[in-house]
CSV table of C-alpha atoms in Angstrom, one decimal:
chain,number,residue,atom,x,y,z
A,168,MET,CA,0.1,-0.1,0.1
A,169,ASP,CA,2.5,2.4,0.9
A,170,ARG,CA,4.5,1.8,-2.3
A,171,GLU,CA,1.2,2.3,-4.3
A,172,LYS,CA,0.9,5.8,-2.4
A,173,THR,CA,4.7,6.9,-3.4
A,174,GLN,CA,4.2,5.4,-6.8
A,175,GLN,CA,0.9,7.8,-7.0
A,176,SER,CA,2.5,10.7,-5.4
A,177,PHE,CA,5.6,10.4,-7.7
A,178,ILE,CA,3.2,10.1,-11.0
A,179,ALA,CA,1.3,13.5,-9.6
A,180,GLU,CA,4.5,15.2,-9.2
A,181,ARG,CA,5.8,14.5,-12.5
A,182,LYS,CA,3.0,13.7,-14.7
A,183,VAL,CA,2.9,17.5,-16.0
A,184,THR,CA,6.6,16.9,-17.4
A,185,TRP,CA,5.7,13.8,-19.2
A,186,GLU,CA,2.5,15.2,-20.8
A,187,GLU,CA,4.4,18.4,-21.9
A,188,LEU,CA,7.3,16.6,-23.6
A,189,GLU,CA,4.6,14.0,-25.0
A,190,ARG,CA,2.6,17.2,-26.6
A,191,ILE,CA,6.0,18.6,-28.0
A,192,LEU,CA,7.0,15.3,-29.6
A,193,ASP,CA,3.6,15.1,-31.0
A,194,ARG,CA,4.0,18.4,-32.3
A,195,LEU,CA,7.2,17.4,-33.8
A,196,ASP,CA,5.7,14.3,-35.7
A,197,ILE,CA,3.3,16.5,-37.1
A,198,LEU,CA,5.0,19.7,-37.9
A,199,GLY,CA,8.7,18.9,-38.0
A,200,TYR,CA,11.6,20.9,-36.5
A,201,ARG,CA,10.9,24.1,-38.6
A,202,GLU,CA,7.6,24.9,-36.9
A,203,LEU,CA,9.1,24.6,-33.4
A,204,ASN,CA,10.0,28.0,-31.6
A,205,ARG,CA,13.5,28.4,-30.1
A,206,ILE,CA,11.8,28.0,-26.4
A,207,GLU,CA,9.9,24.7,-27.5
A,208,ILE,CA,13.2,23.3,-28.9
A,209,ASN,CA,15.1,24.1,-25.4
A,210,LEU,CA,12.2,23.0,-23.4
A,211,LEU,CA,12.4,19.3,-25.3
A,212,GLY,CA,16.1,19.0,-24.4
A,213,ARG,CA,15.1,19.8,-20.7
A,214,LEU,CA,12.1,18.0,-20.8
A,215,TYR,CA,14.2,14.7,-22.2
A,216,LEU,CA,16.9,15.0,-19.4
A,217,ASN,CA,13.9,15.2,-16.5
A,218,THR,CA,12.1,12.4,-17.9
A,219,VAL,CA,15.4,10.1,-18.2
A,220,SER,CA,16.0,11.1,-14.2
A,221,ASP,CA,12.6,10.1,-13.9
A,222,LEU,CA,12.8,6.8,-15.6
A,223,ALA,CA,16.2,5.8,-13.4
A,224,LYS,CA,14.3,6.8,-10.1
A,225,ALA,CA,11.2,4.6,-11.2
A,226,ARG,CA,13.2,1.9,-12.1
A,227,MET,CA,14.9,2.2,-8.6
A,228,LEU,CA,11.7,2.8,-6.6
A,229,PHE,CA,9.0,0.7,-8.3
A,230,GLY,CA,11.1,-1.9,-10.5
A,231,GLU,CA,10.0,-2.7,-14.0
A,232,ASP,CA,6.4,-1.8,-13.9
A,233,ALA,CA,4.1,-0.1,-16.2
A,234,LEU,CA,5.1,3.0,-15.1
A,235,SER,CA,8.8,2.3,-16.2
A,236,LEU,CA,7.6,1.0,-19.2
A,237,SER,CA,5.8,4.2,-20.2
A,238,LEU,CA,8.6,6.5,-19.5
A,239,ASN,CA,11.0,4.2,-21.4
A,240,ASN,CA,9.0,4.2,-24.3
A,241,LEU,CA,8.6,8.3,-24.1
A,242,VAL,CA,12.1,8.6,-23.5
A,243,ALA,CA,13.0,6.3,-26.2
A,244,ARG,CA,10.8,8.5,-28.5
A,245,ALA,CA,12.1,11.7,-27.5
A,246,TYR,CA,15.6,10.2,-28.1
A,247,GLY,CA,15.0,9.4,-31.6
A,248,LYS,CA,14.1,13.0,-32.1
A,249,LEU,CA,17.1,14.9,-30.1
A,250,TYR,CA,19.4,12.5,-31.7
A,251,LEU,CA,18.5,12.2,-35.2
A,252,GLN,CA,21.1,11.0,-37.6
A,253,LYS,CA,21.5,12.6,-40.8
A,254,ARG,CA,20.9,10.5,-44.0
A,255,PRO,CA,23.8,10.6,-46.3
A,256,ARG,CA,23.0,12.4,-49.6
A,257,PHE,CA,23.8,11.4,-52.9
A,258,ILE,CA,26.2,14.3,-53.7
A,259,GLU,CA,28.1,13.3,-50.4
A,260,PHE,CA,28.6,9.9,-51.9
A,261,VAL,CA,30.0,11.5,-55.4
A,262,LYS,CA,32.2,13.8,-53.4
A,263,PHE,CA,33.8,10.7,-51.6
A,264,LEU,CA,34.3,8.8,-55.2
A,265,LEU,CA,35.7,11.6,-56.6
A,266,SER,CA,38.1,12.9,-53.7
A,267,GLY,CA,37.8,11.1,-50.5
A,268,PHE,CA,38.4,7.6,-52.2
A,269,PRO,CA,41.3,8.5,-54.2
A,270,ALA,CA,42.9,10.2,-51.3
A,271,LEU,CA,42.5,7.2,-49.3
A,272,VAL,CA,44.0,4.9,-51.8
A,273,TYR,CA,46.9,7.1,-52.6
A,274,LYS,CA,47.6,7.5,-48.5
A,275,HIS,CA,47.5,3.8,-48.3
A,276,VAL,CA,49.2,3.0,-51.8
A,277,GLY,CA,51.7,0.4,-50.6
A,278,LEU,CA,49.1,-1.6,-48.9
A,279,VAL,CA,46.9,-1.6,-52.0
A,280,PHE,CA,50.0,-2.9,-53.9
A,281,VAL,CA,50.6,-5.6,-51.8
A,282,SER,CA,46.7,-6.6,-51.6
A,283,THR,CA,47.0,-6.5,-55.2
A,284,ALA,CA,50.0,-8.9,-55.6
A,285,ILE,CA,48.5,-11.3,-53.1
A,286,PHE,CA,45.3,-11.4,-55.1
A,287,ALA,CA,46.8,-11.8,-58.6
A,288,SER,CA,49.2,-14.3,-57.3
A,289,SER,CA,46.2,-16.4,-55.6
A,290,THR,CA,44.6,-16.0,-58.9
A,291,LEU,CA,47.4,-17.0,-60.9
A,292,LEU,CA,48.2,-19.8,-58.4
A,293,GLY,CA,44.7,-21.2,-58.7
A,294,PHE,CA,44.6,-21.1,-62.7
A,295,LEU,CA,47.9,-23.1,-62.6
A,296,CYS,CA,46.4,-25.8,-60.4
A,297,LEU,CA,43.5,-26.3,-62.7
A,298,PRO,CA,43.8,-29.6,-65.1
């Protein structure tokens, strides 16, 4: 009973934070980052950190229960928005092929020759072993 009371008190104290984080994430899903103002973007980071802290406290106090699962889902959703990985563009791939790759080959030209020699000699040996 005491644990249940503690959990209800914990939820009552922190629920506004979680709901605000969820509201901003919902807006972000619909509108994207361009429509959020600077205050909301800063708030998103703070709410995320507070919710991560709440998740740690909830796991410590109440174990892996429905509250922890719910908070974990919210934290995972926010993490996906905050730490979004930029997808490589085709132009970046072309730049790498035209300048980055040749520079790497030049930098490791000795190893490239050694690996080419090993490959060629293995191919020749295999060809000579055929009847």
